[in-house]
Tab-separated table of C-alpha atoms and ligand atoms in Angstrom:
chain	number	residue	atom	x	y	z
E	261	MET	CA	-32.790	8.497	-7.957
E	262	SER	CA	-31.773	5.306	-6.136
E	263	LEU	CA	-29.448	2.626	-7.409
E	264	GLU	CA	-31.136	-0.544	-8.662
E	265	LEU	CA	-29.373	-3.915	-8.695
E	266	TYR	CA	-30.772	-6.732	-10.847
E	267	ALA	CA	-29.535	-9.805	-9.050
E	268	HIS	CA	-30.422	-13.117	-7.512
E	269	PRO	CA	-29.400	-13.965	-3.924
E	270	PHE	CA	-28.056	-17.422	-4.874
E	271	SER	CA	-25.964	-16.182	-7.818
E	272	SER	CA	-22.235	-15.927	-7.197
E	273	TYR	CA	-21.696	-12.925	-9.485
E	274	SER	CA	-24.649	-11.170	-7.841
E	275	GLN	CA	-23.062	-11.812	-4.449
E	276	LYS	CA	-19.828	-10.252	-5.692
E	277	ALA	CA	-21.694	-6.956	-6.318
E	278	LEU	CA	-23.802	-7.325	-3.150
E	279	VAL	CA	-20.664	-7.659	-1.011
E	280	ALA	CA	-19.451	-4.316	-2.387
E	281	LEU	CA	-22.813	-2.673	-1.626
E	282	TYR	CA	-22.981	-4.186	1.875
E	283	GLU	CA	-19.372	-3.224	2.681
E	284	ASN	CA	-20.356	0.434	2.512
E	285	ASP	CA	-24.039	0.182	3.471
E	286	THR	CA	-24.835	1.706	0.094
E	287	PRO	CA	-28.602	2.099	-0.305
E	288	PHE	CA	-30.097	0.411	-3.376
E	289	GLU	CA	-33.275	-1.191	-4.639
E	290	TYR	CA	-32.932	-4.981	-4.957
E	291	ARG	CA	-34.548	-6.101	-8.239
E	292	ASN	CA	-34.706	-9.792	-7.320
E	293	LEU	CA	-34.584	-12.021	-10.420
E	294	ASP	CA	-36.437	-14.819	-8.704
E	295	GLY	CA	-38.474	-16.588	-11.374
E	296	PRO	CA	-38.183	-16.478	-15.177
E	297	ASP	CA	-41.530	-14.650	-15.461
E	298	SER	CA	-40.844	-11.983	-12.864
E	299	GLU	CA	-41.143	-8.305	-13.772
E	300	ALA	CA	-37.487	-7.852	-12.815
E	301	MET	CA	-36.483	-10.577	-15.317
E	302	ARG	CA	-38.442	-8.860	-18.114
E	303	GLU	CA	-36.674	-5.606	-17.282
E	304	LEU	CA	-33.275	-7.354	-17.243
E	305	VAL	CA	-33.818	-8.794	-20.734
E	306	ALA	CA	-34.620	-5.300	-22.030
E	307	LEU	CA	-31.505	-3.885	-20.361
E	308	TRP	CA	-29.083	-6.645	-21.356
E	309	PRO	CA	-30.016	-9.270	-23.949
E	310	MET	CA	-27.239	-11.551	-22.676
E	311	ARG	CA	-29.521	-12.038	-19.642
E	312	ARG	CA	-26.480	-12.293	-17.406
E	313	PHE	CA	-26.549	-10.684	-14.028
E	314	PRO	CA	-25.887	-8.672	-11.921
E	315	VAL	CA	-26.724	-5.423	-13.718
E	316	LEU	CA	-26.658	-2.068	-11.943
E	317	VAL	CA	-28.833	0.879	-12.995
E	318	ASP	CA	-27.997	4.359	-11.759
E	319	GLY	CA	-30.416	6.844	-13.340
E	320	ASP	CA	-29.737	6.712	-17.079
E	321	ARG	CA	-26.528	4.708	-16.612
E	322	THR	CA	-26.533	0.910	-16.956
E	323	VAL	CA	-23.466	-0.919	-15.675
E	324	LEU	CA	-22.781	-4.502	-16.815
E	325	GLU	CA	-20.369	-7.048	-15.354
E	326	ALA	CA	-19.822	-7.544	-11.634
E	327	SER	CA	-16.237	-6.217	-11.633
E	328	CYS	CA	-17.332	-3.038	-13.413
E	329	ILE	CA	-20.237	-2.639	-10.968
E	330	VAL	CA	-17.827	-2.799	-8.024
E	331	GLU	CA	-15.512	-0.302	-9.740
E	332	TYR	CA	-18.460	1.966	-10.565
E	333	LEU	CA	-19.648	1.950	-6.944
E	334	ASP	CA	-16.131	2.760	-5.759
E	335	LEU	CA	-15.935	5.691	-8.196
E	336	HIS	CA	-19.435	7.169	-8.017
E	337	HIS	CA	-20.826	6.001	-4.651
E	338	PRO	CA	-17.735	5.629	-2.477
E	339	GLY	CA	-17.894	4.788	1.211
E	340	PRO	CA	-15.346	4.263	3.960
E	341	VAL	CA	-14.230	0.925	2.466
E	342	ARG	CA	-12.334	1.612	-0.787
E	343	LEU	CA	-12.529	-1.496	-2.944
E	344	VAL	CA	-10.054	-0.392	-5.613
E	345	PRO	CA	-6.907	1.261	-4.251
E	346	VAL	CA	-6.273	4.865	-5.245
E	347	ASP	CA	-2.663	3.988	-6.037
E	348	ALA	CA	-2.627	2.880	-9.692
E	349	ASP	CA	-0.065	0.109	-9.223
E	350	ALA	CA	-1.895	-1.352	-6.212
E	351	ALA	CA	-5.144	-1.128	-8.223
E	352	LEU	CA	-3.503	-3.118	-11.036
E	353	GLU	CA	-2.717	-5.960	-8.649
E	354	VAL	CA	-6.288	-5.936	-7.310
E	355	ARG	CA	-7.635	-6.164	-10.877
E	356	MET	CA	-5.188	-8.972	-11.670
E	357	LEU	CA	-6.427	-11.028	-8.711
E	358	ASP	CA	-10.032	-10.196	-9.622
E	359	ARG	CA	-9.344	-11.658	-13.093
E	360	PHE	CA	-7.818	-14.736	-11.445
E	361	PHE	CA	-10.958	-15.383	-9.380
E	362	ASP	CA	-13.294	-14.807	-12.352
E	363	ASN	CA	-11.346	-16.747	-14.969
E	364	TYR	CA	-9.684	-19.558	-13.030
E	365	ILE	CA	-12.050	-20.204	-10.105
E	366	SER	CA	-15.513	-19.082	-11.208
E	367	THR	CA	-15.350	-20.061	-14.905
E	368	PRO	CA	-14.352	-23.711	-14.294
E	369	GLN	CA	-16.756	-23.901	-11.325
E	370	GLN	CA	-19.637	-22.699	-13.519
E	371	LYS	CA	-18.602	-25.177	-16.234
E	372	VAL	CA	-19.127	-28.096	-13.834
E	373	VAL	CA	-22.441	-26.709	-12.534
E	374	PHE	CA	-23.867	-25.815	-15.969
E	375	ASP	CA	-22.907	-29.257	-17.236
E	376	ALA	CA	-24.909	-30.867	-14.429
E	377	LEU	CA	-27.960	-28.845	-15.542
E	378	ARG	CA	-27.806	-30.283	-19.096
E	379	ASN	CA	-29.598	-33.341	-20.368
E	380	PRO	CA	-27.310	-36.341	-19.760
E	381	ALA	CA	-26.935	-36.790	-23.545
E	382	ASP	CA	-25.574	-33.250	-23.935
E	383	ARG	CA	-22.991	-33.429	-21.172
E	384	ASP	CA	-19.323	-32.712	-21.831
E	385	ALA	CA	-17.255	-35.079	-19.706
E	386	TYR	CA	-13.979	-33.953	-21.292
E	387	GLY	CA	-14.717	-30.262	-20.605
E	388	VAL	CA	-15.754	-31.018	-17.028
E	389	GLY	CA	-12.506	-32.939	-16.487
E	390	GLU	CA	-10.539	-29.962	-17.803
E	391	ALA	CA	-12.488	-27.607	-15.528
E	392	ARG	CA	-11.788	-29.771	-12.470
E	393	ARG	CA	-8.070	-29.885	-13.342
E	394	MET	CA	-8.066	-26.094	-13.682
E	395	LEU	CA	-9.632	-25.771	-10.230
E	396	GLU	CA	-6.891	-28.003	-8.781
E	397	THR	CA	-4.200	-25.821	-10.381
E	398	SER	CA	-5.944	-22.677	-9.144
E	399	TYR	CA	-6.210	-23.976	-5.574
E	400	ALA	CA	-2.500	-24.825	-5.541
E	401	TRP	CA	-1.513	-21.412	-6.949
E	402	LEU	CA	-3.800	-19.579	-4.517
E	403	ASP	CA	-2.507	-21.582	-1.552
E	404	ALA	CA	1.044	-20.376	-2.237
E	405	ARG	CA	-0.215	-16.843	-2.922
E	406	MET	CA	-2.153	-16.630	0.365
E	407	ALA	CA	0.763	-17.710	2.613
E	408	GLY	CA	1.081	-14.935	5.204
E	409	ARG	CA	-1.763	-12.903	3.710
E	410	GLN	CA	-5.098	-11.934	5.179
E	411	TRP	CA	-6.700	-10.634	1.975
E	412	ALA	CA	-5.942	-11.221	-1.700
E	413	CYS	CA	-3.928	-8.002	-2.148
E	414	GLY	CA	-2.147	-5.821	0.368
E	415	ASP	CA	-3.640	-5.351	3.833
E	416	ALA	CA	-7.131	-4.205	2.889
E	417	PHE	CA	-10.303	-5.951	1.716
E	418	SER	CA	-10.793	-5.143	-1.981
E	419	LEU	CA	-12.579	-5.910	-5.240
E	420	ALA	CA	-10.480	-9.094	-5.452
E	421	ASP	CA	-11.951	-10.312	-2.137
E	422	CYS	CA	-15.489	-9.426	-3.319
E	423	ALA	CA	-14.831	-11.926	-6.135
E	424	ALA	CA	-13.024	-14.510	-4.026
E	425	ALA	CA	-15.789	-14.786	-1.421
E	426	PRO	CA	-18.624	-16.256	-3.528
E	427	PHE	CA	-16.374	-18.047	-6.005
E	428	LEU	CA	-14.383	-19.966	-3.372
E	429	PHE	CA	-17.619	-20.617	-1.505
E	430	TYR	CA	-19.219	-22.410	-4.465
E	431	ALA	CA	-15.947	-23.858	-5.802
E	432	ASP	CA	-15.490	-25.796	-2.563
E	433	TRP	CA	-19.007	-27.193	-2.924
E	434	THR	CA	-18.365	-28.123	-6.557
E	435	HIS	CA	-14.813	-29.480	-6.373
E	436	PRO	CA	-13.765	-29.676	-2.698
E	437	ILE	CA	-10.582	-27.833	-1.805
E	438	ASP	CA	-8.078	-30.400	-0.516
E	439	THR	CA	-7.272	-30.025	3.191
E	440	ALA	CA	-3.606	-29.749	2.144
E	441	PHE	CA	-4.457	-26.243	0.906
E	442	GLY	CA	-4.684	-24.807	4.422
E	443	ASN	CA	-4.110	-21.209	3.329
E	444	VAL	CA	-7.063	-21.372	0.938
E	445	HIS	CA	-9.316	-22.891	3.609
E	446	ALA	CA	-8.270	-20.226	6.124
E	447	TYR	CA	-8.947	-17.486	3.554
E	448	ARG	CA	-12.358	-18.974	2.699
E	449	HIS	CA	-13.222	-18.987	6.431
E	450	ARG	CA	-12.104	-15.339	6.800
E	451	LEU	CA	-14.313	-14.413	3.861
E	452	LEU	CA	-17.286	-16.262	5.399
E	453	ALA	CA	-16.752	-14.319	8.643
E	454	ARG	CA	-16.745	-10.946	6.857
E	455	PRO	CA	-20.157	-9.384	7.701
E	456	SER	CA	-20.869	-8.285	4.115
E	457	PHE	CA	-20.403	-11.802	2.733
E	458	ALA	CA	-22.029	-13.496	5.756
E	459	ARG	CA	-25.130	-11.423	4.962
E	460	ALA	CA	-25.082	-12.489	1.294
E	461	VAL	CA	-24.716	-16.157	2.328
E	462	ASP	CA	-27.618	-15.856	4.789
E	463	GLU	CA	-29.878	-14.248	2.179
E	464	ALA	CA	-29.166	-17.157	-0.173
E	465	ARG	CA	-29.760	-19.983	2.328
E	466	ARG	CA	-33.339	-20.635	1.307
E	467	TYR	CA	-32.262	-21.242	-2.320
E	468	ARG	CA	-29.727	-23.995	-1.587
E	469	HIS	CA	-31.960	-26.650	-3.117
E	470	TYR	CA	-31.233	-24.937	-6.481
E	471	PHE	CA	-27.632	-26.204	-6.410
E	472	PRO	CA	-27.607	-28.915	-9.090
E	473	LEU	CA	-24.801	-30.986	-7.576
E	474	GLY	CA	-26.556	-31.109	-4.191
E	475	ALA	CA	-25.565	-28.487	-1.637
E	476	PRO	CA	-23.551	-29.882	1.263
E	477	ASP	CA	-24.948	-29.399	4.761
E	478	ARG	CA	-22.467	-26.648	5.603
E	479	ASP	CA	-21.336	-23.210	4.411
D	67	LIG	N1	-19.236	-11.973	-16.739
D	67	LIG	C1	-20.435	-11.815	-15.951
D	67	LIG	C2	-20.898	-13.197	-15.511
D	67	LIG	C3	-22.241	-13.143	-14.827
D	67	LIG	C4	-22.878	-14.516	-14.696
D	67	LIG	O1	-22.392	-15.540	-15.230
D	67	LIG	N2	-24.007	-14.535	-13.998
D	67	LIG	C5	-24.782	-15.744	-13.875
D	67	LIG	C6	-25.352	-15.847	-12.474
D	67	LIG	S1	-24.066	-16.178	-11.290
D	67	LIG	C7	-25.945	-15.656	-14.828
D	67	LIG	O2	-26.283	-14.590	-15.261
D	67	LIG	N3	-26.563	-16.788	-15.148
D	67	LIG	C8	-27.722	-16.784	-15.987
D	67	LIG	C9	-27.499	-17.480	-17.286
D	67	LIG	O3	-26.410	-18.040	-17.487
D	67	LIG	O4	-28.415	-17.476	-18.101
D	67	LIG	C10	-20.143	-10.883	-14.749
D	67	LIG	O5	-18.968	-10.757	-14.386
D	67	LIG	O6	-21.079	-10.264	-14.201
């Protein structure tokens, strides 16, 4: 039975899982969640009432949360590119950076975007200000972290880079990364040049008009 991924091409968390699949050319069926009335969306709601995606189905196993999907693929459908190091201590650092990208880049980025989707009367200017300040702190921390590094952890592309790629991509659209943070810009460019992420970006191009803050005319 083939793997099925419930995902949307424009969704950052979906791209995180897609990068892992594309890194190893892992075959899967793409259950595209395009449209609230699609069959795939009805199936997603039955699988996971939170309606958050991506969700991976492997036979009778349902895997929630993008990080867990990447870990599951690494464990049960491994390929030449190992996304979580075998060494337990190195794996801990990869998971730590994965948490950084989820909690301190993606979460504040989503806060700004979701706020823009609300009715003006329901907007949360204070929360958006906090989110933008968190992004500034995150960019500064990451810039120091990335000095002399190619990837987020060690020498190899990992789960942490699967997270970094889409989250830095959209974060720079949402709250531009200052040019002073040259290491972050260089890392974002390396991620964009990685074939797995370049493919995910290309597949999402036709949805750019969905971006509520107005997508810039660039990657
Ligand atoms: N913690 C989840 C977050 C997933 C998430 O926020 N996905 C977004 C798409 S990028 C989503 O499902 N949005 C739909 C919604 O909020 O209703 C994960 O790591 O997979």
